[in-house]
Amino acid sequence: MAEQIETAETTRNRTAYWLIAPGAVWMALFLAVPILMIVYVSFWTQTTFKIEPILTIASWKQFFSSETYIGSLFTTVRLWLIVLAATFVLGYPTALFVGLFVKSKTLSTVLLVICVIPFWTSFLIRVLAWRPMLGKEGAINILLQKAGLISAPIEALLFSELSVVIGMTQIYVVFMVGPIAFMLSRIDRNIIEAARDLGASFWRIFFKIILPLSLPGVIVGAIFVSVMVLGEFATTAALSGRKVNLLGNIIVTQVGSLKWALASVVGVILTIIMGLVIAGFLRVVDLKKEL
């Protein structure tokens, strides 16, 4: 009997290994190996006209000794925090309405599809569409002037950090709305009704019940937004007039100049930042347990 149980367990373990194998091979070939290659290339010797596989830390020294690169690092982190906060502030009320206040599942699905409609168009078109909106003679300035709120066009709306934040927030807010709305839709409304019957106010219900139960969705949305914003370069190039440089823009510039070593250094630093951010979020909520 013991032998039969042991044989059954061995068979299950072998089956599990075979099921895991394709994913493990895929992750090794297309995630682990490329990351290790980037780390390796970051230590290559870079000259003006060529790069050689002679290990050195010259490119790392060049990055950390440059005020431009360090400034881009801080700018990337600052804009990430601003966009993350903006997507949460705009996305959570929307998700709260769609996921909790709308009782019809059909209507809730329709509203989520409406949120996703902008993704049916090209990413670049969605970014460039902000130019005629934010320009000196754009729609926003015209509306503000006609409303009598301003006497002259606001030049800071375009080709500035503000325009980059506006563009990124509009593009990525849906990634915050989706996961939060999903978690909110799973909340048992009987719990909320019971809290109301006991005399709890809306804000007490929100902070004691709704927000804690929706926190996994907030964390998932924050991870989605963080990964995409930290790796951004297209929105910055299109809306800042190249006045704002993120780490992603530096990578594009260095690759275009065939400076693979320095581009790899920036890539490694960006990967480390993303890893720390994701690890930090996962420390807040155990997603395996909650989801």
Short mmCIF file of C-alpha atoms in Angstrom, two decimals:
data_model
loop_
_atom_site.label_atom_id
_atom_site.label_comp_id
_atom_site.label_asym_id
_atom_site.label_seq_id
_atom_site.Cartn_x
_atom_site.Cartn_y
_atom_site.Cartn_z
CA MET A 1 0.00 0.00 0.00
CA ALA A 2 2.81 2.37 0.93
CA GLU A 3 4.54 1.56 -2.35
CA GLN A 4 1.37 2.39 -4.31
CA ILE A 5 1.02 5.74 -2.52
CA GLU A 6 4.67 6.52 -3.16
CA THR A 7 4.29 5.58 -6.85
CA ALA A 8 1.21 7.83 -7.17
CA GLU A 9 3.04 10.76 -5.56
CA THR A 10 6.02 10.23 -7.86
CA THR A 11 3.73 10.22 -10.88
CA ARG A 12 2.02 13.44 -9.74
CA ASN A 13 5.37 15.14 -9.15
CA ARG A 14 6.63 14.04 -12.56
CA THR A 15 3.45 15.34 -14.20
CA ALA A 16 3.80 18.64 -12.36
CA TYR A 17 7.40 19.01 -13.57
CA TRP A 18 6.34 18.39 -17.17
CA LEU A 19 3.59 21.00 -16.84
CA ILE A 20 6.03 23.56 -15.41
CA ALA A 21 8.81 22.79 -17.89
CA PRO A 22 7.51 24.79 -20.92
CA GLY A 23 6.97 27.92 -18.82
CA ALA A 24 10.32 27.51 -17.09
CA VAL A 25 12.15 27.10 -20.41
CA TRP A 26 10.32 30.10 -21.86
CA MET A 27 11.19 32.30 -18.86
CA ALA A 28 14.80 31.16 -18.95
CA LEU A 29 15.27 31.83 -22.68
CA PHE A 30 13.34 35.09 -22.97
CA LEU A 31 13.77 36.65 -19.51
CA ALA A 32 16.72 35.32 -17.55
CA VAL A 33 19.16 34.98 -20.45
CA PRO A 34 18.47 38.46 -21.94
CA ILE A 35 18.82 40.10 -18.50
CA LEU A 36 22.12 38.30 -17.87
CA MET A 37 23.32 39.34 -21.34
CA ILE A 38 22.46 43.00 -20.63
CA VAL A 39 24.39 42.82 -17.36
CA TYR A 40 27.35 41.26 -19.15
CA VAL A 41 27.38 43.84 -21.97
CA SER A 42 27.23 46.68 -19.41
CA PHE A 43 30.81 45.77 -18.43
CA TRP A 44 32.17 45.73 -21.97
CA THR A 45 34.73 48.29 -23.09
CA GLN A 46 33.09 51.04 -25.15
CA THR A 47 35.15 53.26 -27.43
CA THR A 48 34.06 55.92 -29.89
CA PHE A 49 33.75 53.60 -32.84
CA LYS A 50 33.48 50.10 -31.40
CA ILE A 51 32.68 47.95 -28.38
CA GLU A 52 34.85 45.06 -27.20
CA PRO A 53 34.08 42.21 -24.76
CA ILE A 54 36.83 43.36 -22.41
CA LEU A 55 35.34 43.73 -18.94
CA THR A 56 35.51 47.16 -17.33
CA ILE A 57 33.40 49.40 -15.08
CA ALA A 58 34.06 52.51 -17.19
CA SER A 59 30.44 52.75 -18.40
CA TRP A 60 29.15 52.47 -14.83
CA LYS A 61 31.50 55.25 -13.73
CA GLN A 62 30.35 57.37 -16.67
CA PHE A 63 26.71 57.01 -15.64
CA PHE A 64 27.14 57.80 -11.95
CA SER A 65 29.57 60.67 -12.60
CA SER A 66 27.24 62.44 -15.05
CA GLU A 67 24.80 65.01 -13.70
CA THR A 68 22.66 64.50 -16.81
CA TYR A 69 22.20 60.78 -16.22
CA ILE A 70 21.67 61.13 -12.47
CA GLY A 71 19.16 63.91 -13.18
CA SER A 72 17.31 61.60 -15.57
CA LEU A 73 17.22 58.94 -12.86
CA PHE A 74 15.61 61.30 -10.35
CA THR A 75 13.25 62.68 -13.03
CA THR A 76 12.13 59.14 -13.87
CA VAL A 77 11.40 58.33 -10.23
CA ARG A 78 9.64 61.67 -9.64
CA LEU A 79 7.38 61.41 -12.68
CA TRP A 80 6.62 57.78 -11.83
CA LEU A 81 5.42 58.79 -8.35
CA ILE A 82 3.34 61.66 -9.74
CA VAL A 83 1.70 59.54 -12.46
CA LEU A 84 1.11 56.68 -10.02
CA ALA A 85 -0.66 59.04 -7.62
CA ALA A 86 -2.65 60.67 -10.45
CA THR A 87 -3.82 57.34 -11.89
CA PHE A 88 -4.90 56.20 -8.42
CA VAL A 89 -6.78 59.44 -7.64
CA LEU A 90 -8.59 59.34 -10.99
CA GLY A 91 -8.89 55.59 -11.32
CA TYR A 92 -10.18 54.56 -7.91
CA PRO A 93 -13.43 56.60 -7.98
CA THR A 94 -14.10 55.34 -11.50
CA ALA A 95 -13.47 51.74 -10.44
CA LEU A 96 -15.61 52.27 -7.33
CA PHE A 97 -18.53 53.39 -9.46
CA VAL A 98 -18.13 50.64 -12.06
CA GLY A 99 -17.30 47.79 -9.70
CA LEU A 100 -19.52 48.53 -6.71
CA PHE A 101 -22.21 51.13 -7.40
CA VAL A 102 -23.31 49.71 -10.77
CA LYS A 103 -25.37 46.65 -9.89
CA SER A 104 -25.95 45.47 -13.46
CA LYS A 105 -23.13 43.20 -14.62
CA THR A 106 -23.93 44.02 -18.24
CA LEU A 107 -23.69 47.77 -17.67
CA SER A 108 -20.52 47.32 -15.65
CA THR A 109 -18.95 45.36 -18.53
CA VAL A 110 -20.04 48.01 -21.03
CA LEU A 111 -18.45 50.77 -18.94
CA LEU A 112 -15.17 48.85 -18.69
CA VAL A 113 -15.18 48.34 -22.46
CA ILE A 114 -15.67 52.09 -22.90
CA CYS A 115 -12.58 52.63 -20.75
CA VAL A 116 -10.62 50.31 -23.05
CA ILE A 117 -11.82 51.89 -26.32
CA PRO A 118 -8.81 54.26 -26.60
CA PHE A 119 -6.58 51.17 -26.85
CA TRP A 120 -8.23 50.31 -30.14
CA THR A 121 -6.10 53.04 -31.70
CA SER A 122 -2.34 53.34 -32.05
CA PHE A 123 -0.36 54.28 -28.94
CA LEU A 124 1.46 56.98 -30.89
CA ILE A 125 -1.81 58.48 -32.14
CA ARG A 126 -3.13 58.67 -28.58
CA VAL A 127 0.04 60.45 -27.46
CA LEU A 128 0.19 62.91 -30.37
CA ALA A 129 -3.52 63.69 -29.99
CA TRP A 130 -2.60 65.67 -26.88
CA ARG A 131 -0.56 68.20 -28.87
CA PRO A 132 -3.53 70.06 -30.40
CA MET A 133 -5.27 69.81 -27.02
CA LEU A 134 -2.45 71.27 -24.91
CA GLY A 135 -0.87 73.79 -27.31
CA LYS A 136 -1.03 77.59 -26.91
CA GLU A 137 -3.88 77.64 -29.41
CA GLY A 138 -5.19 74.26 -28.34
CA ALA A 139 -8.65 73.26 -27.21
CA ILE A 140 -7.91 73.51 -23.47
CA ASN A 141 -6.48 77.03 -23.67
CA ILE A 142 -9.34 78.17 -25.89
CA LEU A 143 -11.96 76.81 -23.47
CA LEU A 144 -10.24 78.37 -20.46
CA GLN A 145 -10.01 81.75 -22.20
CA LYS A 146 -13.65 81.69 -23.30
CA ALA A 147 -14.66 80.78 -19.75
CA GLY A 148 -12.74 83.81 -18.52
CA LEU A 149 -10.49 81.73 -16.27
CA ILE A 150 -7.28 82.90 -17.98
CA SER A 151 -6.37 86.01 -19.96
CA ALA A 152 -3.46 84.51 -21.90
CA PRO A 153 -2.68 80.97 -23.08
CA ILE A 154 -0.87 78.73 -20.61
CA GLU A 155 2.39 77.80 -22.31
CA ALA A 156 3.34 75.22 -19.65
CA LEU A 157 0.61 72.86 -20.83
CA LEU A 158 2.77 71.59 -23.70
CA PHE A 159 6.45 70.66 -24.00
CA SER A 160 6.89 70.38 -20.25
CA GLU A 161 6.78 67.84 -17.43
CA LEU A 162 3.11 68.72 -16.96
CA SER A 163 2.25 67.62 -20.49
CA VAL A 164 4.12 64.35 -19.94
CA VAL A 165 2.21 63.69 -16.71
CA ILE A 166 -1.12 64.47 -18.39
CA GLY A 167 -0.35 62.18 -21.33
CA MET A 168 0.88 59.27 -19.21
CA THR A 169 -2.02 59.57 -16.78
CA GLN A 170 -4.60 59.43 -19.56
CA ILE A 171 -2.88 56.49 -21.24
CA TYR A 172 -2.28 54.34 -18.16
CA VAL A 173 -5.21 55.15 -15.85
CA VAL A 174 -7.21 52.26 -17.35
CA PHE A 175 -4.61 49.83 -15.98
CA MET A 176 -5.49 51.09 -12.52
CA VAL A 177 -9.25 51.02 -13.10
CA GLY A 178 -9.46 47.42 -14.33
CA PRO A 179 -7.89 45.51 -11.40
CA ILE A 180 -9.57 47.70 -8.77
CA ALA A 181 -13.00 47.33 -10.40
CA PHE A 182 -12.49 43.56 -10.51
CA MET A 183 -11.71 43.38 -6.78
CA LEU A 184 -14.58 45.71 -5.89
CA SER A 185 -17.03 43.57 -7.86
CA ARG A 186 -16.06 40.59 -5.68
CA ILE A 187 -17.05 42.31 -2.43
CA ASP A 188 -20.14 40.77 -0.84
CA ARG A 189 -22.66 43.61 -0.70
CA ASN A 190 -24.28 41.98 2.32
CA ILE A 191 -21.23 43.02 4.35
CA ILE A 192 -21.77 46.64 3.39
CA GLU A 193 -25.49 46.41 4.14
CA ALA A 194 -24.72 44.91 7.54
CA ALA A 195 -22.33 47.78 8.30
CA ARG A 196 -25.02 50.29 7.32
CA ASP A 197 -27.56 48.55 9.55
CA LEU A 198 -25.12 48.91 12.44
CA GLY A 199 -24.96 52.67 11.83
CA ALA A 200 -21.60 52.95 10.06
CA SER A 201 -21.14 56.03 7.89
CA PHE A 202 -20.03 55.85 4.26
CA TRP A 203 -16.47 56.87 5.06
CA ARG A 204 -16.19 54.36 7.89
CA ILE A 205 -17.44 51.63 5.56
CA PHE A 206 -15.02 52.79 2.90
CA PHE A 207 -11.91 52.80 5.10
CA LYS A 208 -12.79 49.70 7.14
CA ILE A 209 -14.30 47.46 4.45
CA ILE A 210 -14.10 48.68 0.86
CA LEU A 211 -10.52 49.96 0.74
CA PRO A 212 -8.92 46.96 2.53
CA LEU A 213 -10.81 44.46 0.36
CA SER A 214 -9.88 46.33 -2.83
CA LEU A 215 -6.21 46.72 -1.87
CA PRO A 216 -5.04 43.72 -3.97
CA GLY A 217 -6.53 45.40 -7.04
CA VAL A 218 -4.78 48.65 -6.14
CA ILE A 219 -1.46 46.80 -5.86
CA VAL A 220 -1.94 45.02 -9.19
CA GLY A 221 -2.87 48.29 -10.88
CA ALA A 222 0.10 50.04 -9.28
CA ILE A 223 2.44 47.33 -10.58
CA PHE A 224 1.03 47.63 -14.11
CA VAL A 225 1.32 51.42 -14.10
CA SER A 226 4.78 51.41 -12.50
CA VAL A 227 6.33 48.99 -14.98
CA MET A 228 5.00 50.92 -17.98
CA VAL A 229 5.78 54.42 -16.67
CA LEU A 230 9.32 53.53 -15.54
CA GLY A 231 10.08 52.15 -19.00
CA GLU A 232 8.48 55.07 -20.88
CA PHE A 233 10.21 57.01 -23.62
CA ALA A 234 7.69 57.65 -26.43
CA THR A 235 5.30 59.88 -24.45
CA THR A 236 8.19 61.94 -23.13
CA ALA A 237 9.72 62.42 -26.57
CA ALA A 238 6.38 63.42 -28.12
CA LEU A 239 5.01 65.75 -25.43
CA SER A 240 8.06 67.28 -23.76
CA GLY A 241 9.81 68.53 -26.89
CA ARG A 242 12.86 66.59 -25.62
CA LYS A 243 13.00 68.87 -22.58
CA VAL A 244 12.37 65.92 -20.26
CA ASN A 245 14.71 62.93 -20.34
CA LEU A 246 13.78 59.68 -18.66
CA LEU A 247 15.97 56.59 -18.39
CA GLY A 248 14.05 55.08 -21.29
CA ASN A 249 14.97 58.05 -23.49
CA ILE A 250 18.64 57.64 -22.58
CA ILE A 251 18.52 53.97 -23.61
CA VAL A 252 16.98 54.88 -26.98
CA THR A 253 19.59 57.62 -27.54
CA GLN A 254 22.54 55.40 -26.60
CA VAL A 255 21.32 52.49 -28.72
CA GLY A 256 20.90 54.87 -31.64
CA SER A 257 24.51 55.99 -31.12
CA LEU A 258 25.64 52.34 -30.94
CA LYS A 259 26.82 52.81 -27.36
CA TRP A 260 25.63 49.41 -26.22
CA ALA A 261 27.59 49.33 -22.95
CA LEU A 262 26.14 52.56 -21.56
CA ALA A 263 22.66 51.61 -22.77
CA SER A 264 23.04 48.30 -20.94
CA VAL A 265 24.07 50.11 -17.76
CA VAL A 266 20.91 52.20 -17.88
CA GLY A 267 18.88 49.09 -18.67
CA VAL A 268 20.29 47.25 -15.67
CA ILE A 269 19.59 50.21 -13.36
CA LEU A 270 16.04 50.49 -14.70
CA THR A 271 15.49 46.76 -14.21
CA ILE A 272 16.73 46.97 -10.62
CA ILE A 273 14.39 49.89 -9.90
CA MET A 274 11.43 47.99 -11.37
CA GLY A 275 12.34 44.91 -9.35
CA LEU A 276 12.53 46.89 -6.12
CA VAL A 277 9.22 48.63 -6.84
CA ILE A 278 7.41 45.35 -7.59
CA ALA A 279 8.97 43.65 -4.55
CA GLY A 280 7.88 46.58 -2.39
CA PHE A 281 4.29 46.39 -3.63
CA LEU A 282 4.18 42.63 -3.13
CA ARG A 283 5.28 43.12 0.46
CA VAL A 284 2.11 45.16 1.07
CA VAL A 285 -0.31 42.46 -0.08
CA ASP A 286 0.12 38.73 -0.59
CA LEU A 287 -1.47 38.48 -4.03
CA LYS A 288 -1.34 34.67 -4.07
CA LYS A 289 -3.47 34.60 -0.95
CA GLU A 290 -5.83 37.44 -1.89
CA LEU A 291 -6.47 36.53 -5.52
#
